mmCIF file of C-alpha atoms in Angstrom:
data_model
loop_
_atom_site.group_PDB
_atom_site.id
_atom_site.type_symbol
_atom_site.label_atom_id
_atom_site.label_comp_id
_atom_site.label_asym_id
_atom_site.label_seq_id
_atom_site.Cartn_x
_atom_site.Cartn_y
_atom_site.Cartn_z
ATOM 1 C CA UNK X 192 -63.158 -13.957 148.004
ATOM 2 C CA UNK X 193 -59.378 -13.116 148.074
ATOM 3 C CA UNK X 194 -56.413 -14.765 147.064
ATOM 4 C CA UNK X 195 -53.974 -14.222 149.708
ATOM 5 C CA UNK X 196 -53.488 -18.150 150.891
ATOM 6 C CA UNK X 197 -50.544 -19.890 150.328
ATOM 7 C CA UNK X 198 -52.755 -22.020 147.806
ATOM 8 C CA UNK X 199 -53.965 -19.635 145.368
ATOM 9 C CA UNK X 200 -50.764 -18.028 145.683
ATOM 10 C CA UNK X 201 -49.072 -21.297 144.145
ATOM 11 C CA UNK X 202 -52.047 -21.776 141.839
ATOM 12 C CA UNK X 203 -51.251 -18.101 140.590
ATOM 13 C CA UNK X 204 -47.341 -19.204 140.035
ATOM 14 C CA UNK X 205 -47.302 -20.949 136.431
ATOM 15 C CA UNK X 206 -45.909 -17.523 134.998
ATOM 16 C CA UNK X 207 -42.421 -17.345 136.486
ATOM 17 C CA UNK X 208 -40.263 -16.179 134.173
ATOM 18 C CA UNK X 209 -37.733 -18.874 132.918
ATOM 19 C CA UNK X 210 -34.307 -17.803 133.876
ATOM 20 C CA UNK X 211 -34.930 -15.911 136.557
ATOM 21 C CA UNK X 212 -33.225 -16.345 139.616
ATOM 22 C CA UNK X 213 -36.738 -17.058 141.449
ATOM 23 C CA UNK X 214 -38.043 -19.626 138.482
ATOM 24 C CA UNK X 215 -34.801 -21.452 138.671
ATOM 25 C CA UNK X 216 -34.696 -22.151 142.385
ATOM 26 C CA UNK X 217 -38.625 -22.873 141.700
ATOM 27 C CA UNK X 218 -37.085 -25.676 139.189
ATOM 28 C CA UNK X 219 -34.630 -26.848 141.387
ATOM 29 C CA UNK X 220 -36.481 -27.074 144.606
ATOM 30 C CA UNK X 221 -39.223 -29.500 142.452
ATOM 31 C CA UNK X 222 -36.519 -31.600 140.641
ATOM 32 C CA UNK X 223 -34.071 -32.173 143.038
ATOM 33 C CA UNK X 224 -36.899 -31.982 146.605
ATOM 34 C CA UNK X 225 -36.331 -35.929 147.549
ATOM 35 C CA UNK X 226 -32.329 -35.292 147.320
ATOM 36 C CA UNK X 227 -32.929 -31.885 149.601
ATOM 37 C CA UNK X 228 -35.081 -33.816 152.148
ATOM 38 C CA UNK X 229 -37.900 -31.016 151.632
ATOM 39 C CA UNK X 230 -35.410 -28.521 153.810
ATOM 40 C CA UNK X 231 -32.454 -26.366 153.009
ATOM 41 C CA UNK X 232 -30.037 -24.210 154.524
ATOM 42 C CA UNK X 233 -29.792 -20.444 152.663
ATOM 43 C CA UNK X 234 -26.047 -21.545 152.324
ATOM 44 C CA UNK X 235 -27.062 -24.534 150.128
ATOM 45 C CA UNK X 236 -29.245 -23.042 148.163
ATOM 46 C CA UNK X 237 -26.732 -20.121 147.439
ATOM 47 C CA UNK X 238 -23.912 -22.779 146.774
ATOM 48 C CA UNK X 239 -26.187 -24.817 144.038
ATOM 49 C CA UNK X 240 -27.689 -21.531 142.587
ATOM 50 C CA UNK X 241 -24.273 -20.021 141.925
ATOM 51 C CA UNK X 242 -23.336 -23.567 139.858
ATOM 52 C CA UNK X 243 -26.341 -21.786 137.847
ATOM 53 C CA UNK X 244 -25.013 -18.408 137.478
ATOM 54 C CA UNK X 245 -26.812 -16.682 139.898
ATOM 55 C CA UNK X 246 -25.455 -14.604 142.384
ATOM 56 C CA UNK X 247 -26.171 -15.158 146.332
ATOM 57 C CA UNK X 248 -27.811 -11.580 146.526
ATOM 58 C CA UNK X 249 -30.458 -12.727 143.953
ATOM 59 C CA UNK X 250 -30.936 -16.296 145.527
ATOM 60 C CA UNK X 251 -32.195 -14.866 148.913
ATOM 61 C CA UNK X 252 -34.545 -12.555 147.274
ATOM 62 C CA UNK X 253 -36.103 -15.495 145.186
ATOM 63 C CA UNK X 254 -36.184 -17.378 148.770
ATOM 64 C CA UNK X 255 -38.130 -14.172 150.068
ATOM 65 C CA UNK X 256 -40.203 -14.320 147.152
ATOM 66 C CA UNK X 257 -41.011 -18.278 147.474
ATOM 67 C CA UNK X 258 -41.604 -17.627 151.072
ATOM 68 C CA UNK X 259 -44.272 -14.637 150.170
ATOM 69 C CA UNK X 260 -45.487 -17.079 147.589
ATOM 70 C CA UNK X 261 -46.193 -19.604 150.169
ATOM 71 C CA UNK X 262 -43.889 -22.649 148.651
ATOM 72 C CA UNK X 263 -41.313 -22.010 151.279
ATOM 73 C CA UNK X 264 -41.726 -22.170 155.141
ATOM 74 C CA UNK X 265 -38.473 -20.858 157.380
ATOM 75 C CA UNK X 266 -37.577 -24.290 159.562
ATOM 76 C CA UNK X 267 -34.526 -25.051 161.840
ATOM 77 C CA UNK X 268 -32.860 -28.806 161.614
ATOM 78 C CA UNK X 269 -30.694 -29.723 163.708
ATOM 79 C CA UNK X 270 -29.715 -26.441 165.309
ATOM 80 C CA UNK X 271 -29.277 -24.721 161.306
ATOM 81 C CA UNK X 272 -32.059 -22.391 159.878
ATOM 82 C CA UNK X 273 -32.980 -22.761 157.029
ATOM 83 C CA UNK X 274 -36.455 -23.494 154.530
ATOM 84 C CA UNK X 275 -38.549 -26.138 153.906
ATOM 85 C CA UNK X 276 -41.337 -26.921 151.332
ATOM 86 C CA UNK X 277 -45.031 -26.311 152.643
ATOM 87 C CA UNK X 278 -47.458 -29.069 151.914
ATOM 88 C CA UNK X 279 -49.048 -26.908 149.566
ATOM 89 C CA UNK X 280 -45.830 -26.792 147.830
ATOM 90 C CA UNK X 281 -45.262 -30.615 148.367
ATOM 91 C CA UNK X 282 -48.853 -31.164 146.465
ATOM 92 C CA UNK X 283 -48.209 -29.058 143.763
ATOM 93 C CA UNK X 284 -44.710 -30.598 142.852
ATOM 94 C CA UNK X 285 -46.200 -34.253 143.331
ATOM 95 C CA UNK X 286 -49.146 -33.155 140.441
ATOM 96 C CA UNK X 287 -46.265 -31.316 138.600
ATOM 97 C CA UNK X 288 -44.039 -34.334 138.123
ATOM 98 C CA UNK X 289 -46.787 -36.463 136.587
ATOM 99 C CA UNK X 290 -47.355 -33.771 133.627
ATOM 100 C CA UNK X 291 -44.177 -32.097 133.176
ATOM 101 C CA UNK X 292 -41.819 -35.362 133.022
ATOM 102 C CA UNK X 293 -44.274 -37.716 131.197
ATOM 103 C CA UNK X 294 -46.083 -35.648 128.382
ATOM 104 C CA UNK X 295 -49.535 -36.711 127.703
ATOM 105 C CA UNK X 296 -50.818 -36.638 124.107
ATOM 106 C CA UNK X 297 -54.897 -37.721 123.408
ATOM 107 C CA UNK X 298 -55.444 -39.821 120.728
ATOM 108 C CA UNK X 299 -58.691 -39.213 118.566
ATOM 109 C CA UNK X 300 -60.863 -41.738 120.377
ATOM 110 C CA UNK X 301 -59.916 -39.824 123.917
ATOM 111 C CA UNK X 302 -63.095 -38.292 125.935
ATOM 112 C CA UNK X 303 -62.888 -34.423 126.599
ATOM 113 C CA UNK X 304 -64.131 -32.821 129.898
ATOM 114 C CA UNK X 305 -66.386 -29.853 128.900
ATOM 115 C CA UNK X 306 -66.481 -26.942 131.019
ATOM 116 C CA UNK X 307 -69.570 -24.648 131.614
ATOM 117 C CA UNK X 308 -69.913 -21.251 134.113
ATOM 118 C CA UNK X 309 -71.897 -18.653 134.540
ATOM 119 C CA UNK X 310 -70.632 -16.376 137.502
ATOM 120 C CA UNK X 311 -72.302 -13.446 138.225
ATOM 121 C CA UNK X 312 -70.825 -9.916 138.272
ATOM 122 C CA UNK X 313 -70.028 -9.705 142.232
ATOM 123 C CA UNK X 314 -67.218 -12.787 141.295
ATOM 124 C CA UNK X 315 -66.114 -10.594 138.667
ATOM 125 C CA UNK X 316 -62.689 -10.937 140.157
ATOM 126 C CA UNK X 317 -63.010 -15.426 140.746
ATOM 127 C CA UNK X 318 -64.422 -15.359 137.369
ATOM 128 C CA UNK X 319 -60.692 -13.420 135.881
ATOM 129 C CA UNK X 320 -58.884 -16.040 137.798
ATOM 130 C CA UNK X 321 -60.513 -19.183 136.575
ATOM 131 C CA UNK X 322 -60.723 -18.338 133.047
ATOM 132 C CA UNK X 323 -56.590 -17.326 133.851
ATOM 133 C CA UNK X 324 -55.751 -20.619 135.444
ATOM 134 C CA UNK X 325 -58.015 -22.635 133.148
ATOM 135 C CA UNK X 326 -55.607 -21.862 130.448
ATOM 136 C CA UNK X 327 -52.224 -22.121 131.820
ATOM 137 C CA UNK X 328 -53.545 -26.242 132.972
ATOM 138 C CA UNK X 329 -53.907 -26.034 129.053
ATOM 139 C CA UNK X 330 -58.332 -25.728 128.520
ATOM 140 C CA UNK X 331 -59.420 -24.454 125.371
ATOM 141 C CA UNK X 332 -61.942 -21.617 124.998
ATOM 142 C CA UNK X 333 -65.170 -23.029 123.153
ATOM 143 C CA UNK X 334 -67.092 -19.058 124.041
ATOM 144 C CA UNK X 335 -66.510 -17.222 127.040
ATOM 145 C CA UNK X 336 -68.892 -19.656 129.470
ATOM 146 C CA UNK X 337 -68.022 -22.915 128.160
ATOM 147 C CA UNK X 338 -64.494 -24.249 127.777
ATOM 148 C CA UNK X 339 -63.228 -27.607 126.682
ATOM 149 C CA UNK X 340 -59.949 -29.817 127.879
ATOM 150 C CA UNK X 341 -58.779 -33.411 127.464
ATOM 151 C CA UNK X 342 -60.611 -35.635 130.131
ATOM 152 C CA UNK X 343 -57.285 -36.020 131.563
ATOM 153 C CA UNK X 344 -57.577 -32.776 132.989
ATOM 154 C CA UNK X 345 -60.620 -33.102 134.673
ATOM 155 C CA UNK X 346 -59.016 -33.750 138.484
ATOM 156 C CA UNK X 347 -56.753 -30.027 137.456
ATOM 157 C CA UNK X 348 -60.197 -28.299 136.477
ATOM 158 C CA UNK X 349 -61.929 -29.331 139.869
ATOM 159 C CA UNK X 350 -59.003 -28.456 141.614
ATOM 160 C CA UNK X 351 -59.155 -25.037 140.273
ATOM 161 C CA UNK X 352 -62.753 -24.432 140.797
ATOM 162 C CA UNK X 353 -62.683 -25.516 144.373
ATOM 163 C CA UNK X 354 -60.000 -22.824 145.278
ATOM 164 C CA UNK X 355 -61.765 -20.267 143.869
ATOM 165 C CA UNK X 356 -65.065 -21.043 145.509
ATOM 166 C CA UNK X 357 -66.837 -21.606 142.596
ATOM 167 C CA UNK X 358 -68.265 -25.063 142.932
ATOM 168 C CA UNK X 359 -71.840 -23.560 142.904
ATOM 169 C CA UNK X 360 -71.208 -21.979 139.180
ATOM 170 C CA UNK X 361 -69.642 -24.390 137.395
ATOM 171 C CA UNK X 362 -70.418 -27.537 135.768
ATOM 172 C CA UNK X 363 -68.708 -30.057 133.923
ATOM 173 C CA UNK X 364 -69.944 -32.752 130.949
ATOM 174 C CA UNK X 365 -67.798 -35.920 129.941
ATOM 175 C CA UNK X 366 -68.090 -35.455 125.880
ATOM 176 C CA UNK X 367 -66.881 -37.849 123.467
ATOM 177 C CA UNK X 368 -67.385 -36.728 120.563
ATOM 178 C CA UNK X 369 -68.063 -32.935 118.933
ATOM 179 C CA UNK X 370 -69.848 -31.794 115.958
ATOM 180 C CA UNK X 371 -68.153 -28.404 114.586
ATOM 181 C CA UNK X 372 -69.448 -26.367 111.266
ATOM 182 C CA UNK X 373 -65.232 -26.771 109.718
ATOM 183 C CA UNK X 374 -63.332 -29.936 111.019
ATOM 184 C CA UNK X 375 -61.347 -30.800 114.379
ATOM 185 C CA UNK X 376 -58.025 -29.045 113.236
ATOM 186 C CA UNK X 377 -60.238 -25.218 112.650
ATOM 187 C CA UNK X 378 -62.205 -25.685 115.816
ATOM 188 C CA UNK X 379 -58.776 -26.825 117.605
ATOM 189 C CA UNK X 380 -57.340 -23.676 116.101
ATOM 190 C CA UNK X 381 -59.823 -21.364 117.228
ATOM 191 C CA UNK X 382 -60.038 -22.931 120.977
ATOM 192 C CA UNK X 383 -56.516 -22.806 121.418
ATOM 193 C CA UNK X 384 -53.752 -20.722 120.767
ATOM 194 C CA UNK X 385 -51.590 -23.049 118.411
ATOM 195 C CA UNK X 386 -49.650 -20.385 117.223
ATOM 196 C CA UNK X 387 -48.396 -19.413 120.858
ATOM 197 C CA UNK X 388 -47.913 -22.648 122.092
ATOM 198 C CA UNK X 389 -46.325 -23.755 118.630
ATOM 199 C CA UNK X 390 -43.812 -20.723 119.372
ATOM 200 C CA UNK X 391 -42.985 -22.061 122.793
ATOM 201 C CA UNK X 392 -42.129 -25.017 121.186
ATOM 202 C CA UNK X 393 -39.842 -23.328 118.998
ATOM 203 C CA UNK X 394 -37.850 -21.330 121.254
ATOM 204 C CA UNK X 395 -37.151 -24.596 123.825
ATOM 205 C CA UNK X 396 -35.666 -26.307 120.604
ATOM 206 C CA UNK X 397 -33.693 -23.091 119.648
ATOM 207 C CA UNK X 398 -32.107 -22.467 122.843
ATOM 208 C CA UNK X 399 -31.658 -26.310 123.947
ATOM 209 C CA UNK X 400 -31.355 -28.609 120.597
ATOM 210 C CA UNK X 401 -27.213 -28.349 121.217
ATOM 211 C CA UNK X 402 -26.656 -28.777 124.728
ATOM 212 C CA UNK X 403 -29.065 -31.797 124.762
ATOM 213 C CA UNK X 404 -27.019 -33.603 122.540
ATOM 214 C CA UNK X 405 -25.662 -37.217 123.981
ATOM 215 C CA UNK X 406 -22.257 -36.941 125.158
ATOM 216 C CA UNK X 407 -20.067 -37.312 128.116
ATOM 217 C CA UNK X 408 -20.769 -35.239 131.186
ATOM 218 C CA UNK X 409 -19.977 -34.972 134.770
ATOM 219 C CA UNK X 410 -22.700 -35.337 137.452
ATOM 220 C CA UNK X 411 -22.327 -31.531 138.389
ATOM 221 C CA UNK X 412 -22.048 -31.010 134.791
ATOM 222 C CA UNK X 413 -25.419 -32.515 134.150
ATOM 223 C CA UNK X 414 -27.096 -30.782 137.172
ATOM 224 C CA UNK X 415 -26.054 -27.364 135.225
ATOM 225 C CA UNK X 416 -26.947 -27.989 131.725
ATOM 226 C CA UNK X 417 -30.316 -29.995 132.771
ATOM 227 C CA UNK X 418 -31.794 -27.174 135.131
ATOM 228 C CA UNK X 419 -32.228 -24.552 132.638
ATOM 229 C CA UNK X 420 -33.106 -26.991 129.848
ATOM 230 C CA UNK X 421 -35.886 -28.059 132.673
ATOM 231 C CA UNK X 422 -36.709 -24.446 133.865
ATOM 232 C CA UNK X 423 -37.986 -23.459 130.736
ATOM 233 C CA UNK X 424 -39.852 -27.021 129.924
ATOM 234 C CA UNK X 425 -42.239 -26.685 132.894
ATOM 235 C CA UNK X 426 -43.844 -24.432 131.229
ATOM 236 C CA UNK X 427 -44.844 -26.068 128.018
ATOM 237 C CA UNK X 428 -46.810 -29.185 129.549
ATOM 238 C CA UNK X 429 -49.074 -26.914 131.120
ATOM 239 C CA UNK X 430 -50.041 -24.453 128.047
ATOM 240 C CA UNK X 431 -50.047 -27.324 125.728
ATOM 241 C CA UNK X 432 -53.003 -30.212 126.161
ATOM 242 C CA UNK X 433 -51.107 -32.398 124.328
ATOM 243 C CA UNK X 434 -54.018 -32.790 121.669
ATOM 244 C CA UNK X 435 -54.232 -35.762 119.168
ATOM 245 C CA UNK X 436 -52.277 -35.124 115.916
ATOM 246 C CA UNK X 437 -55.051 -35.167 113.544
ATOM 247 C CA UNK X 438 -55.795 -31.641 115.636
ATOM 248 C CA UNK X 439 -52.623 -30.214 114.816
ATOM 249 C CA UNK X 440 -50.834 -28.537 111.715
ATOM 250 C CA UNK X 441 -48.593 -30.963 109.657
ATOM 251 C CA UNK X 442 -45.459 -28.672 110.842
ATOM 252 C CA UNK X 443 -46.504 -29.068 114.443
ATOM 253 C CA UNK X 444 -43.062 -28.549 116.449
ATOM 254 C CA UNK X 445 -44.044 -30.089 119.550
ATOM 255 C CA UNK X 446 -42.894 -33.635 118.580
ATOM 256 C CA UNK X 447 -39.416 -33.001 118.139
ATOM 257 C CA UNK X 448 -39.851 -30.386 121.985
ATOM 258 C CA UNK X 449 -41.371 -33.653 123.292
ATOM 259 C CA UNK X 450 -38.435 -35.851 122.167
ATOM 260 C CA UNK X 451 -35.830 -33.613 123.196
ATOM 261 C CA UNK X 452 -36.990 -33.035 126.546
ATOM 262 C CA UNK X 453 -37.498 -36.969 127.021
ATOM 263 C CA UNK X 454 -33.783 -37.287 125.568
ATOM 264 C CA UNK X 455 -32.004 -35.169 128.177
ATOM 265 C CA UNK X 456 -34.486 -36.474 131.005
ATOM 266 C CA UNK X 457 -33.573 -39.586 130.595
ATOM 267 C CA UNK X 458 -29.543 -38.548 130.165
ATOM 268 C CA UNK X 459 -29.336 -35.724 132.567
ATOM 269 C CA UNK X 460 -31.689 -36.113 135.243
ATOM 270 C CA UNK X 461 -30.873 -39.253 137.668
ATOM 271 C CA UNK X 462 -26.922 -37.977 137.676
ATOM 272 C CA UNK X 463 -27.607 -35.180 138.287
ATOM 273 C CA UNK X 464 -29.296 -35.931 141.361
ATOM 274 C CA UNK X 465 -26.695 -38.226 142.555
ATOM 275 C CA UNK X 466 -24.805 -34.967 142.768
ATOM 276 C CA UNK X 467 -27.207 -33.383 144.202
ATOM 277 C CA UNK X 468 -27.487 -36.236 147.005
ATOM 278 C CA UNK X 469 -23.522 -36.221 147.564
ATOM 279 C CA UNK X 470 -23.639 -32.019 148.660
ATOM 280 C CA UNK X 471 -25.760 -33.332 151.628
ATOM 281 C CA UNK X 472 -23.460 -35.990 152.804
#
């Protein structure tokens, strides 16, 4: 089995680094897709990347890189070339939008989906990537065959398997209820890793709490403080299952992360695709 398709290639792609040239134009190829029409000369991409501080050398090598990656496809309209989204790419945005713009949180009465494999030695390499992607969609590790996630996730986890090939290995159980030796909070902190995800938390507060303040700002203005703000978001809706609060420490930072985020979504995000919209008229 190898992992050269366009598919697993995107599927591999949750560990872009925020800030980079290629995870920005990542960001705003997703946010800002309907506004694009799904296609894009090189010259607007340049022009809306350098609002963002990166230089036209290091946009076309992130282009190159989303082409490798298999999110971009080169496309002529209307006599210009340019890129367009694949329909892989076009799927994975669609599922993105649901989790990373409307965080989902269980509550204690919530089923979990409960995740069991046992893939023999010639997968060796399938086996590395599922246990991989089953933790950046946010699954827990119960032991090293059996893995646990909010039921919520269940459509992600099938998803997964399927790519890999590994529909014969792997079965699934709708729990709703567990019965650890400690309580819910130890056997949350041993199947995840709070202290990781707590720290994403963390630094997204540190390096956005100002900027998302309410005030005053131009559409363009908006497009350039939300990107980055959203760039490095993305990230933290897929490592963190958004588990009830009776599973998490008193101090847990991800409320005020959640709040934040919603605040400059709801501020930043439709003006700044109005601008957005206007480049193309």
């Amino acid at each position: 089995m190898t992992n050269s398709s366009p598919e697993h290639a995107i599927l591999d792609d949750f560990d872009s680094r925020p800030g980079s040239a290629t995870s920005l134009i990542r960001t705003v190829l997703g946010a800002y897709r309907n506004e694009l029409g799904g296609w894009a000369a090189i010259a607007e991409l340049v022009e809306l990347m350098r609002e963002l501080g990166i230089a036209p050398d290091a946009t076309r090598i992130a282009v190159t890189r989303l082409k490798r990656r298999g999110v971009l496809k080169s496309a002529v309209r209307e006599g210009r070339a340019g890129y367009r989204l694949t329909a892989q790419a076009e799927a994975m945005y669609a599922r993105g939008d649901r989790r990373i713009f409307g965080f989902r949180q269980m509550t204690d009465a919530d089923p979990w989906r409960l995740i069991s494999f046992t893939i023999p030695e010639t997968l060796r390499a399938a086996r590395h990537q599922l246990r991989r992607r089953l933790g950046w969609i946010g699954c827990g590790t119960v032991s090293p065959g059996l893995w646990i996630a909010p039921e919520y996730l269940a459509a992600e986890v099938a998803d997964i398997v399927a790519a890999l090939g590994l529909s014969d290995c792997v079965t699934t159980f709708l729990a709703t209820s567990a019965v650890v030796p400690d309580s819910m909070a130890d056997a949350a902190a041993r199947w995840w890793d709070l202290d990781g995800i707590a720290a994403r938390h963390r630094e997204f507060l540190s390096h956005h709490a100002k900027s998302a303040k309410a005030r005053q700002l131009t559409p363009r203005e908006a497009f350039v403080e939300f990107v980055p703000l959203l760039d490095e978001w993305r990230i933290i809706p897929y490592i963190d299952p958004g588990l009830p609060p009776s599973m998490l420490p008193a101090d847990w930072p991800g409320v005020q992360s959640v709040e934040l985020f919603g605040a400059a979504r709801d501020r930043r995000l439709a003006i700044s695709r109005e601008w957005v919209r206007t480049l193309r008229q």
